[in-house]
Amino acid sequence: MEWEVVIGLETHAQLQTKSKIFSGSSTAFGAAPNVQANAVDIALPGVLPVLNRAAVECAIRLGLAVGGRIAARSIFARKNYFYPDLPKGYQISQYEIPVISGGSLAIIVGQGEQGYEKTVQLTRAHLEEDAGKSLHEDFHGKSGIDLNRAGTPLLEIVTEPDMRSSAEAVAYAKALHALVQWIGICDGNMQEGSFRCDANVSVRPKGSEKLGTRREIKNLNSFRFMQQAIDYEVHWQIATLEDGGRIEQATVLFDPATGETRAMRSKEDAQDYRYFPDPDLLPLEIIPEWIARVKAGMPELPAEMKLRFAPDYGLSAYDAAMLTVSRETAAYFEDCVAAAGRENAKLCANWLMGELAARLNKEGGEIAAAPISPLQLAALVRRIADGTISNKIGREVFDALWNGDAQDVDELISARGLKQITDGGAIEALIAEVLAANPKSVEEFRAGKEKAFNALVGQLMKATKGKANPQQVNELLRRKLSG
Amino acid sequence: MPLNLDQVERLARLSRIEISAADSGETRDQLNGVFALIEQLQAADTRGILPMAHAVELAQRLREDIVTESDRREAYQAVAPEIENGLYLVPKVME
């Protein structure tokens, strides 16, 4: 039977506020245990939560960025469950009326020819507080509790079950990861747990409208693990069903060491959480003027920029999408084009997505801190565009700039004598030399072997150390041979 | 809808309280007494009335995003049953 995979994602993004969502404790990462947990965070009796304006503003920014509805009035609810890192015995969350509903996110799945665009619908996004951390290491058979993280503001962003493969799920997670950083609401640091995903995965016979029973994979904190975990889970569910088994709704954990998922506990139903409106918090009201103020302070969004890039710079939709994967990438590109000239935009894009992206990928590091500045890359692009150097020599120049051997493109070209040989006379003289030294190739070419021609071009490029214009070499050589 | 003993057991587990077999019958009867009251309330016609989220007709006041708290770990942990390296120690809970 052919199966269809159905995936929905729930993402917890820690919001970049200085203080907690309901208290004035610091949210800075990496402090000594429990020094950033005050009376509210550790749930001493008699304390009251007071909502942080900046956390609400982060939710408004996301709502604007995804085109969701921002509720004029939303409600905080208590989600009741017992766990030692949740000292109140309930998490303050939003249930029936979340701050954001609806909206969507455009994603690109795959690369190049196989790449395609897709829109993932969002269900909702709601504000809530993070729990503390349980450390299960050796404390004489006990667990250690650190409540520094308790009360850190979270925005939980929930999608519709719109994704049909692990690749689509990862593409969505990457797009959301880029967006929350783009609009400045989350630092996106996955190692520190600032951006965590849960994946709801089910399978159904292809063509069926009914959703299969889902299992929820918890706490995926890297894109690679997300891909592995979903692939394993899908494989397991299909194998189970094909063996005549049944899928039980469950929460599962992914073990990176084994690459497997395993059931954690039987899933609690929503009714087991006994949600009810939190009497400690009044309804959150967001007036249109506030939304307008936040909107005025928003950066240009990736989707808008993507639409602008294609016509402005003569780029394909794919190029435009790749150049707007992050705010830093887009800024680098625009700075580069500003210096290189709009007519060289495509060449800038090629170098950015080609050589620069490959280097960053290989050596690690962020584009904003790349060893080559946008202005240096622009200078390089200009010299290729005006024919001073060949594309191939361009790579040598790129290397030198990357390694810090040179700062100035023009100085480097003249110091190393990299200028392209475009003097027809000089090239013809070289051709005569090469033909004389390779009579066998000449003979083979005249006998109809095209390969021999390429061999001669190779010899010529070698003789010029790659500095001849390949197109010109081709033309002159062919004329000489046929003449 | 009266509760049965299984449901009482489930509630006890969710609430992390222990109810002995001897007490569970009485607990069920008391809870059913409460449910009878709720049923009476539910008889009221609430069509066209928006559910109320809070008894007070006001909106949430917001605080500015400023760190106002300092480290008072020592004071808080002075009353904790067990601590180690700044952590609160609790019976091991693993899922």
Tab-separated table of C-alpha atoms in Angstrom, chain A:
chain	number	residue	atom	x	y	z
A	1	MET	CA	0.000	0.000	0.000
A	2	GLU	CA	1.120	3.541	-0.598
A	3	TRP	CA	1.212	5.699	2.516
A	4	GLU	CA	0.929	9.406	3.041
A	5	VAL	CA	2.830	11.084	5.855
A	6	VAL	CA	1.091	13.834	7.814
A	7	ILE	CA	3.093	16.139	10.083
A	8	GLY	CA	2.169	19.106	12.232
A	9	LEU	CA	4.725	21.035	14.265
A	10	GLU	CA	4.539	22.816	17.607
A	11	THR	CA	7.444	25.146	18.222
A	12	HIS	CA	8.421	26.772	21.498
A	13	ALA	CA	10.337	29.966	20.868
A	14	GLN	CA	11.880	31.635	23.923
A	15	LEU	CA	11.231	35.339	23.608
A	16	GLN	CA	14.097	37.801	23.763
A	17	THR	CA	12.984	39.776	26.780
A	18	LYS	CA	15.276	40.918	29.566
A	19	SER	CA	12.916	39.802	32.324
A	20	LYS	CA	10.504	36.916	32.747
A	21	ILE	CA	6.954	36.826	31.464
A	22	PHE	CA	5.342	37.267	34.886
A	23	SER	CA	8.179	38.494	37.124
A	24	GLY	CA	11.140	40.865	37.200
A	25	SER	CA	13.783	38.089	37.281
A	26	SER	CA	16.471	38.061	34.615
A	27	THR	CA	16.199	35.610	31.714
A	28	ALA	CA	19.943	35.601	30.904
A	29	PHE	CA	21.202	32.132	29.959
A	30	GLY	CA	23.932	30.320	31.864
A	31	ALA	CA	23.625	31.774	35.391
A	32	ALA	CA	24.403	29.673	38.482
A	33	PRO	CA	21.394	27.493	39.468
A	34	ASN	CA	18.415	29.285	41.014
A	35	VAL	CA	19.971	32.758	41.270
A	36	GLN	CA	17.435	34.045	38.718
A	37	ALA	CA	14.364	32.538	40.351
A	38	ASN	CA	12.398	34.889	42.575
A	39	ALA	CA	9.332	34.356	44.738
A	40	VAL	CA	6.968	34.302	41.741
A	41	ASP	CA	9.137	31.856	39.788
A	42	ILE	CA	9.488	29.409	42.665
A	43	ALA	CA	5.763	29.806	43.492
A	44	LEU	CA	5.878	30.995	47.078
A	45	PRO	CA	2.362	31.405	48.477
A	46	GLY	CA	0.686	34.768	48.004
A	47	VAL	CA	2.642	35.968	44.965
A	48	LEU	CA	0.918	37.371	41.890
A	49	PRO	CA	2.027	37.301	38.247
A	50	VAL	CA	2.236	40.586	36.297
A	51	LEU	CA	2.484	40.319	32.516
A	52	ASN	CA	5.570	41.636	30.686
A	53	ARG	CA	4.667	44.153	27.958
A	54	ALA	CA	7.667	43.139	25.809
A	55	ALA	CA	6.518	39.500	25.664
A	56	VAL	CA	3.139	40.613	24.323
A	57	GLU	CA	4.888	42.812	21.783
A	58	CYS	CA	6.867	39.794	20.534
A	59	ALA	CA	3.573	37.964	19.955
A	60	ILE	CA	2.212	40.966	18.043
A	61	ARG	CA	5.342	41.008	15.860
A	62	LEU	CA	4.907	37.357	14.990
A	63	GLY	CA	1.203	37.868	14.302
A	64	LEU	CA	2.032	40.674	11.871
A	65	ALA	CA	4.825	38.673	10.228
A	66	VAL	CA	2.661	35.614	9.507
A	67	GLY	CA	-0.526	37.533	8.686
A	68	GLY	CA	-2.403	36.046	11.637
A	69	ARG	CA	-5.282	37.577	13.572
A	70	ILE	CA	-4.162	39.385	16.709
A	71	ALA	CA	-6.837	38.935	19.346
A	72	ALA	CA	-8.216	42.157	20.780
A	73	ARG	CA	-8.789	40.186	23.967
A	74	SER	CA	-7.085	36.926	24.920
A	75	ILE	CA	-7.174	34.861	28.068
A	76	PHE	CA	-4.531	33.211	30.216
A	77	ALA	CA	-5.345	29.743	31.496
A	78	ARG	CA	-3.869	27.307	33.966
A	79	LYS	CA	-2.651	24.008	32.548
A	80	ASN	CA	-2.525	21.699	35.536
A	81	TYR	CA	0.048	18.960	35.871
A	82	PHE	CA	2.562	17.875	38.448
A	83	TYR	CA	6.251	17.849	37.770
A	84	PRO	CA	9.020	19.058	40.087
A	85	ASP	CA	10.315	21.683	37.641
A	86	LEU	CA	6.860	23.311	37.620
A	87	PRO	CA	6.570	24.485	41.234
A	88	LYS	CA	3.066	25.972	41.004
A	89	GLY	CA	1.568	22.665	39.858
A	90	TYR	CA	0.286	24.459	36.764
A	91	GLN	CA	1.734	26.260	33.788
A	92	ILE	CA	0.271	29.625	32.856
A	93	SER	CA	-0.618	29.315	29.183
A	94	GLN	CA	-3.415	30.320	26.842
A	95	TYR	CA	-6.081	27.853	25.849
A	96	GLU	CA	-9.464	28.827	24.427
A	97	ILE	CA	-8.534	32.310	23.235
A	98	PRO	CA	-4.869	32.568	22.158
A	99	VAL	CA	-3.198	35.877	21.333
A	100	ILE	CA	-2.649	34.909	17.661
A	101	SER	CA	-4.798	32.728	15.400
A	102	GLY	CA	-4.272	31.707	11.807
A	103	GLY	CA	-1.574	33.043	9.523
A	104	SER	CA	0.784	31.146	7.281
A	105	LEU	CA	4.422	30.711	6.369
A	106	ALA	CA	5.876	30.154	2.885
A	107	ILE	CA	8.665	27.583	2.747
A	108	ILE	CA	11.106	26.275	0.146
A	109	VAL	CA	11.610	22.519	0.163
A	110	GLY	CA	14.696	21.003	-1.431
A	111	GLN	CA	17.234	22.721	-3.622
A	112	GLY	CA	17.693	23.792	-7.220
A	113	GLU	CA	15.698	21.883	-9.823
A	114	GLN	CA	13.943	19.679	-7.256
A	115	GLY	CA	13.099	22.631	-5.028
A	116	TYR	CA	9.486	23.695	-4.643
A	117	GLU	CA	7.530	26.278	-2.683
A	118	LYS	CA	4.740	25.504	-0.270
A	119	THR	CA	2.607	27.417	2.199
A	120	VAL	CA	2.120	26.020	5.685
A	121	GLN	CA	-1.009	27.228	7.510
A	122	LEU	CA	-0.647	28.127	11.155
A	123	THR	CA	-3.319	27.236	13.671
A	124	ARG	CA	-2.358	29.592	16.464
A	125	ALA	CA	0.388	31.071	18.571
A	126	HIS	CA	0.009	31.601	22.284
A	127	LEU	CA	2.011	33.041	25.139
A	128	GLU	CA	3.078	30.864	28.039
A	129	GLU	CA	5.797	30.401	30.630
A	130	ASP	CA	8.678	27.940	30.411
A	131	ALA	CA	9.267	25.372	33.171
A	132	GLY	CA	12.503	24.926	35.133
A	133	LYS	CA	15.056	22.214	34.448
A	134	SER	CA	15.349	18.828	36.101
A	135	LEU	CA	18.840	17.385	36.358
A	136	HIS	CA	18.764	13.643	36.694
A	137	GLU	CA	22.478	13.150	37.259
A	138	ASP	CA	23.818	11.632	40.392
A	139	PHE	CA	22.264	13.331	43.392
A	140	HIS	CA	22.161	10.171	45.550
A	141	GLY	CA	19.074	8.906	43.786
A	142	LYS	CA	17.383	12.329	43.746
A	143	SER	CA	16.777	14.906	41.032
A	144	GLY	CA	18.200	18.415	41.162
A	145	ILE	CA	15.912	21.305	40.213
A	146	ASP	CA	17.080	24.587	38.683
A	147	LEU	CA	14.297	27.151	38.373
A	148	ASN	CA	16.229	29.849	36.487
A	149	ARG	CA	14.325	28.982	33.324
A	150	ALA	CA	10.937	28.868	35.084
A	151	GLY	CA	8.870	31.800	33.849
A	152	THR	CA	10.944	32.511	30.742
A	153	PRO	CA	8.456	33.767	28.136
A	154	LEU	CA	7.580	31.361	25.354
A	155	LEU	CA	5.540	31.715	22.229
A	156	GLU	CA	4.166	28.338	21.200
A	157	ILE	CA	3.545	28.358	17.468
A	158	VAL	CA	1.306	25.571	16.164
A	159	THR	CA	0.819	24.534	12.517
A	160	GLU	CA	-1.992	22.721	10.808
A	161	PRO	CA	-1.077	19.116	9.815
A	162	ASP	CA	0.151	20.469	6.469
A	163	MET	CA	3.554	18.845	6.012
A	164	ARG	CA	3.935	15.641	4.033
A	165	SER	CA	7.571	14.642	4.601
A	166	SER	CA	10.449	15.144	7.002
A	167	ALA	CA	11.990	17.458	4.380
A	168	GLU	CA	8.904	19.700	4.482
A	169	ALA	CA	8.899	19.682	8.290
A	170	VAL	CA	12.566	20.686	8.386
A	171	ALA	CA	12.011	23.362	5.725
A	172	TYR	CA	9.174	24.833	7.804
A	173	ALA	CA	11.220	24.712	11.007
A	174	LYS	CA	14.113	26.463	9.248
A	175	ALA	CA	11.822	29.135	7.789
A	176	LEU	CA	10.239	29.809	11.191
A	177	HIS	CA	13.670	29.773	12.843
A	178	ALA	CA	14.844	32.424	10.357
A	179	LEU	CA	11.651	34.466	10.772
A	180	VAL	CA	11.692	34.710	14.578
A	181	GLN	CA	15.287	35.931	14.408
A	182	TRP	CA	14.458	38.260	11.493
A	183	ILE	CA	11.757	40.024	13.517
A	184	GLY	CA	13.942	40.026	16.623
A	185	ILE	CA	11.739	38.035	18.991
A	186	CYS	CA	13.963	34.953	19.587
A	187	ASP	CA	17.725	34.411	19.407
A	188	GLY	CA	17.186	31.027	17.726
A	189	ASN	CA	19.913	29.348	19.756
A	190	MET	CA	18.902	25.698	19.562
A	191	GLN	CA	21.747	24.372	21.722
A	192	GLU	CA	20.561	26.561	24.574
A	193	GLY	CA	16.969	25.475	23.987
A	194	SER	CA	15.716	28.848	22.746
A	195	PHE	CA	13.926	27.187	19.819
A	196	ARG	CA	12.478	23.691	20.354
A	197	CYS	CA	10.108	21.703	18.199
A	198	ASP	CA	7.633	18.904	18.821
A	199	ALA	CA	6.477	16.968	15.755
A	200	ASN	CA	3.064	15.305	15.529
A	201	VAL	CA	3.487	12.462	13.057
A	202	SER	CA	0.921	10.105	11.573
A	203	VAL	CA	0.518	8.081	8.391
A	204	ARG	CA	-2.574	7.183	6.368
A	205	PRO	CA	-3.289	5.279	3.165
A	206	LYS	CA	-2.697	7.596	0.230
A	207	GLY	CA	-5.957	9.189	-0.869
A	208	SER	CA	-7.576	8.808	2.550
A	209	GLU	CA	-9.096	11.944	4.075
A	210	LYS	CA	-9.100	10.644	7.623
A	211	LEU	CA	-6.050	11.374	9.772
A	212	GLY	CA	-4.190	8.413	11.249
A	213	THR	CA	-3.422	8.170	14.980
A	214	ARG	CA	-0.526	10.465	15.757
A	215	ARG	CA	2.502	10.133	17.959
A	216	GLU	CA	4.197	13.283	19.215
A	217	ILE	CA	8.001	13.449	19.109
A	218	LYS	CA	9.092	15.805	21.890
A	219	ASN	CA	11.914	18.308	22.147
A	220	LEU	CA	13.686	18.166	18.817
A	221	ASN	CA	16.480	20.660	19.226
A	222	SER	CA	18.313	20.311	15.929
A	223	PHE	CA	17.172	20.160	12.305
A	224	ARG	CA	19.221	17.021	11.738
A	225	PHE	CA	17.590	15.216	14.664
A	226	MET	CA	14.187	16.371	13.438
A	227	GLN	CA	14.794	14.772	10.051
A	228	GLN	CA	16.165	11.551	11.578
A	229	ALA	CA	13.438	11.274	14.200
A	230	ILE	CA	10.577	11.817	11.723
A	231	ASP	CA	12.081	9.399	9.195
A	232	TYR	CA	12.473	6.734	11.868
A	233	GLU	CA	8.983	7.340	13.248
A	234	VAL	CA	7.336	7.194	9.799
A	235	HIS	CA	9.192	3.986	8.990
A	236	TRP	CA	8.159	2.478	12.328
A	237	GLN	CA	4.483	3.459	11.965
A	238	ILE	CA	4.231	2.054	8.429
A	239	ALA	CA	5.963	-1.178	9.445
A	240	THR	CA	3.652	-1.515	12.471
A	241	LEU	CA	0.510	-1.002	10.368
A	242	GLU	CA	1.677	-3.319	7.601
A	243	ASP	CA	2.305	-6.008	10.199
A	244	GLY	CA	-1.331	-5.676	11.209
A	245	GLY	CA	-0.577	-3.640	14.335
A	246	ARG	CA	-2.256	-0.511	15.654
A	247	ILE	CA	-0.756	2.866	16.485
A	248	GLU	CA	-1.510	4.052	20.015
A	249	GLN	CA	-1.480	7.777	20.608
A	250	ALA	CA	1.692	8.489	22.567
A	251	THR	CA	4.426	10.942	23.349
A	252	VAL	CA	7.827	9.705	22.201
A	253	LEU	CA	11.409	10.788	22.679
A	254	PHE	CA	14.131	10.643	20.060
A	255	ASP	CA	17.419	9.121	21.124
A	256	PRO	CA	20.198	10.569	18.935
A	257	ALA	CA	22.571	7.788	20.015
A	258	THR	CA	20.407	5.004	18.579
A	259	GLY	CA	18.480	7.066	16.014
A	260	GLU	CA	15.248	5.602	17.383
A	261	THR	CA	12.101	6.979	18.966
A	262	ARG	CA	10.587	5.415	22.078
A	263	ALA	CA	7.315	5.970	23.878
A	264	MET	CA	7.585	8.197	26.938
A	265	ARG	CA	4.188	8.035	28.582
A	266	SER	CA	0.670	7.521	27.426
A	267	LYS	CA	-0.563	10.856	26.175
A	268	GLU	CA	-2.620	12.868	28.590
A	269	ASP	CA	-5.825	14.210	27.119
A	270	ALA	CA	-6.544	17.913	27.161
A	271	GLN	CA	-9.159	17.236	29.845
A	272	ASP	CA	-6.482	15.734	32.084
A	273	TYR	CA	-4.813	19.148	32.194
A	274	ARG	CA	-8.031	20.630	33.618
A	275	TYR	CA	-7.521	23.983	31.906
A	276	PHE	CA	-9.376	26.929	33.383
A	277	PRO	CA	-8.968	30.723	33.163
A	278	ASP	CA	-6.278	31.915	35.582
A	279	PRO	CA	-8.006	34.087	38.202
A	280	ASP	CA	-4.655	35.806	38.906
A	281	LEU	CA	-4.593	37.350	35.428
A	282	LEU	CA	-7.134	39.601	33.767
A	283	PRO	CA	-7.822	39.348	30.038
A	284	LEU	CA	-5.014	40.683	27.836
A	285	GLU	CA	-6.274	43.563	25.700
A	286	ILE	CA	-4.426	44.688	22.591
A	287	ILE	CA	-5.758	47.880	21.045
A	288	PRO	CA	-5.341	48.643	17.308
A	289	GLU	CA	-3.100	51.644	18.095
A	290	TRP	CA	-0.633	49.343	19.814
A	291	ILE	CA	-0.559	47.002	16.819
A	292	ALA	CA	-0.024	49.990	14.507
A	293	ARG	CA	2.903	51.200	16.635
A	294	VAL	CA	4.531	47.753	16.566
A	295	LYS	CA	3.947	47.516	12.818
A	296	ALA	CA	5.670	50.835	12.236
A	297	GLY	CA	8.778	49.478	13.941
A	298	MET	CA	8.915	46.194	12.019
A	299	PRO	CA	11.725	45.469	9.542
A	300	GLU	CA	10.923	44.614	5.932
A	301	LEU	CA	9.803	40.978	6.055
A	302	PRO	CA	11.465	38.156	4.111
A	303	ALA	CA	8.346	37.508	2.021
A	304	GLU	CA	8.137	41.190	0.995
A	305	MET	CA	11.842	41.328	0.299
A	306	LYS	CA	11.657	38.176	-1.798
A	307	LEU	CA	8.936	39.710	-3.967
A	308	ARG	CA	11.002	42.872	-4.387
A	309	PHE	CA	14.324	41.126	-5.124
A	310	ALA	CA	13.178	39.266	-8.229
A	311	PRO	CA	12.165	42.316	-10.292
A	312	ASP	CA	14.622	44.763	-8.675
A	313	TYR	CA	17.694	42.686	-9.340
A	314	GLY	CA	16.588	40.523	-12.251
A	315	LEU	CA	16.745	37.330	-10.198
A	316	SER	CA	14.749	34.122	-10.361
A	317	ALA	CA	12.199	33.460	-7.627
A	318	TYR	CA	14.495	30.728	-6.335
A	319	ASP	CA	17.508	33.058	-6.101
A	320	ALA	CA	15.344	35.687	-4.403
A	321	ALA	CA	14.185	33.106	-1.863
A	322	MET	CA	17.708	31.881	-1.168
A	323	LEU	CA	18.978	35.435	-0.654
A	324	THR	CA	16.265	36.169	1.897
A	325	VAL	CA	16.748	33.098	4.103
A	326	SER	CA	18.036	35.408	6.799
A	327	ARG	CA	18.142	39.117	7.417
A	328	GLU	CA	21.957	38.982	7.460
A	329	THR	CA	22.125	37.238	4.084
A	330	ALA	CA	19.757	39.769	2.543
A	331	ALA	CA	21.687	42.679	4.024
A	332	TYR	CA	24.993	41.259	2.748
A	333	PHE	CA	23.541	40.883	-0.726
A	334	GLU	CA	22.086	44.384	-0.840
A	335	ASP	CA	25.325	45.951	0.421
A	336	CYS	CA	27.250	43.988	-2.192
A	337	VAL	CA	24.948	45.049	-5.038
A	338	ALA	CA	24.969	48.664	-3.877
A	339	ALA	CA	28.754	48.689	-4.364
A	340	ALA	CA	28.984	46.460	-7.432
A	341	GLY	CA	26.161	48.083	-9.379
A	342	ARG	CA	22.683	46.790	-10.026
A	343	GLU	CA	23.737	45.445	-13.449
A	344	ASN	CA	25.995	43.013	-11.598
A	345	ALA	CA	23.324	41.807	-9.179
A	346	LYS	CA	23.066	38.338	-10.689
A	347	LEU	CA	26.834	37.885	-10.522
A	348	CYS	CA	26.796	39.039	-6.862
A	349	ALA	CA	24.030	36.527	-6.175
A	350	ASN	CA	26.008	33.741	-7.846
A	351	TRP	CA	29.115	34.442	-5.791
A	352	LEU	CA	27.157	34.803	-2.586
A	353	MET	CA	25.172	31.577	-3.035
A	354	GLY	CA	28.119	29.763	-4.607
A	355	GLU	CA	31.619	30.326	-3.301
A	356	LEU	CA	30.701	32.309	-0.178
A	357	ALA	CA	27.896	29.990	0.949
A	358	ALA	CA	30.061	26.912	0.305
A	359	ARG	CA	32.920	28.337	2.386
A	360	LEU	CA	30.656	29.352	5.255
A	361	ASN	CA	29.048	25.959	5.140
A	362	LYS	CA	32.375	24.152	5.155
A	363	GLU	CA	34.179	26.215	7.758
A	364	GLY	CA	31.181	27.210	9.837
A	365	GLY	CA	30.357	30.750	10.791
A	366	GLU	CA	27.751	33.375	10.114
A	367	ILE	CA	27.575	35.480	7.003
A	368	ALA	CA	27.604	38.684	9.041
A	369	ALA	CA	31.068	37.737	10.322
A	370	ALA	CA	32.418	36.359	7.015
A	371	PRO	CA	36.106	37.119	6.389
A	372	ILE	CA	35.114	38.753	3.104
A	373	SER	CA	33.052	41.905	3.422
A	374	PRO	CA	30.229	42.748	0.989
A	375	LEU	CA	32.392	45.591	-0.337
A	376	GLN	CA	35.314	43.255	-1.067
A	377	LEU	CA	33.054	40.793	-2.831
A	378	ALA	CA	31.584	43.689	-4.829
A	379	ALA	CA	35.086	44.778	-5.926
A	380	LEU	CA	35.805	41.222	-7.031
A	381	VAL	CA	32.533	40.991	-8.941
A	382	ARG	CA	33.230	44.280	-10.720
A	383	ARG	CA	36.623	43.081	-11.912
A	384	ILE	CA	35.082	39.898	-13.288
A	385	ALA	CA	32.240	41.840	-14.907
A	386	ASP	CA	34.578	44.305	-16.620
A	387	GLY	CA	36.825	41.513	-17.894
A	388	THR	CA	39.900	42.419	-15.826
A	389	ILE	CA	40.034	38.909	-14.423
A	390	SER	CA	38.440	35.621	-15.426
A	391	ASN	CA	35.913	33.817	-13.275
A	392	LYS	CA	38.530	31.184	-12.521
A	393	ILE	CA	41.080	33.726	-11.340
A	394	GLY	CA	38.217	35.250	-9.384
A	395	ARG	CA	38.303	32.172	-7.204
A	396	GLU	CA	41.991	32.679	-6.517
A	397	VAL	CA	41.284	36.277	-5.515
A	398	PHE	CA	38.403	35.066	-3.339
A	399	ASP	CA	40.750	32.620	-1.581
A	400	ALA	CA	43.314	35.312	-0.917
A	401	LEU	CA	40.663	37.623	0.544
A	402	TRP	CA	39.136	34.829	2.616
A	403	ASN	CA	42.514	33.833	4.029
A	404	GLY	CA	43.382	37.433	4.798
A	405	ASP	CA	46.372	37.447	2.374
A	406	ALA	CA	45.030	40.613	0.842
A	407	GLN	CA	42.473	43.319	1.593
A	408	ASP	CA	42.222	45.187	-1.680
A	409	VAL	CA	41.120	43.388	-4.833
A	410	ASP	CA	42.841	45.718	-7.323
A	411	GLU	CA	46.135	45.711	-5.418
A	412	LEU	CA	46.053	41.924	-5.307
A	413	ILE	CA	45.369	41.635	-9.035
A	414	SER	CA	48.310	43.842	-9.923
A	415	ALA	CA	50.653	42.414	-7.253
A	416	ARG	CA	50.089	38.870	-8.450
A	417	GLY	CA	49.805	39.761	-12.120
A	418	LEU	CA	46.385	38.192	-12.407
A	419	LYS	CA	45.053	40.509	-15.079
A	420	GLN	CA	43.395	38.627	-17.856
A	421	ILE	CA	45.293	38.469	-21.154
A	422	THR	CA	42.946	39.968	-23.716
A	423	ASP	CA	45.596	41.108	-26.176
A	424	GLY	CA	44.797	39.089	-29.294
A	425	GLY	CA	48.395	39.280	-30.550
A	426	ALA	CA	49.790	37.839	-27.348
A	427	ILE	CA	47.289	34.999	-27.395
A	428	GLU	CA	47.990	34.234	-31.044
A	429	ALA	CA	51.681	34.010	-30.310
A	430	LEU	CA	50.951	31.528	-27.541
A	431	ILE	CA	48.687	29.541	-29.837
A	432	ALA	CA	51.486	29.214	-32.350
A	433	GLU	CA	53.769	27.910	-29.582
A	434	VAL	CA	51.236	25.435	-28.277
A	435	LEU	CA	50.369	24.123	-31.751
A	436	ALA	CA	54.022	23.602	-32.514
A	437	ALA	CA	54.531	21.713	-29.270
A	438	ASN	CA	51.460	19.484	-29.722
A	439	PRO	CA	51.437	18.257	-33.318
A	440	LYS	CA	49.630	15.062	-32.316
A	441	SER	CA	46.600	16.893	-30.916
A	442	VAL	CA	46.472	19.109	-33.994
A	443	GLU	CA	46.452	16.041	-36.221
A	444	GLU	CA	43.720	14.369	-34.162
A	445	PHE	CA	41.577	17.487	-34.273
A	446	ARG	CA	41.893	17.707	-38.020
A	447	ALA	CA	40.855	14.037	-38.162
A	448	GLY	CA	37.616	15.110	-36.465
A	449	LYS	CA	38.319	14.504	-32.772
A	450	GLU	CA	36.709	17.343	-30.799
A	451	LYS	CA	38.411	16.102	-27.649
A	452	ALA	CA	41.752	17.085	-29.091
A	453	PHE	CA	40.517	20.673	-29.305
A	454	ASN	CA	39.770	20.720	-25.603
A	455	ALA	CA	43.210	19.339	-24.889
A	456	LEU	CA	44.753	22.203	-26.824
A	457	VAL	CA	42.617	24.750	-24.962
A	458	GLY	CA	43.822	23.164	-21.744
A	459	GLN	CA	47.443	23.529	-22.806
A	460	LEU	CA	46.849	27.159	-23.693
A	461	MET	CA	45.200	27.981	-20.386
A	462	LYS	CA	48.113	26.289	-18.666
A	463	ALA	CA	50.583	28.379	-20.657
A	464	THR	CA	48.758	31.555	-19.565
A	465	LYS	CA	48.318	30.324	-15.985
A	466	GLY	CA	44.582	30.664	-16.474
A	467	LYS	CA	44.768	34.336	-17.249
A	468	ALA	CA	43.608	34.204	-20.858
A	469	ASN	CA	39.980	34.857	-21.597
A	470	PRO	CA	38.671	31.327	-22.310
A	471	GLN	CA	36.114	32.512	-24.821
A	472	GLN	CA	38.702	34.479	-26.745
A	473	VAL	CA	41.133	31.543	-26.638
A	474	ASN	CA	38.444	29.289	-28.067
A	475	GLU	CA	37.644	31.631	-30.906
A	476	LEU	CA	41.221	32.365	-31.876
A	477	LEU	CA	42.269	28.732	-31.664
A	478	ARG	CA	39.407	27.554	-33.816
A	479	ARG	CA	40.126	30.217	-36.402
A	480	LYS	CA	43.789	29.259	-36.431
A	481	LEU	CA	43.080	25.533	-36.792
A	482	SER	CA	40.531	25.945	-39.532
A	483	GLY	CA	42.652	28.516	-41.334
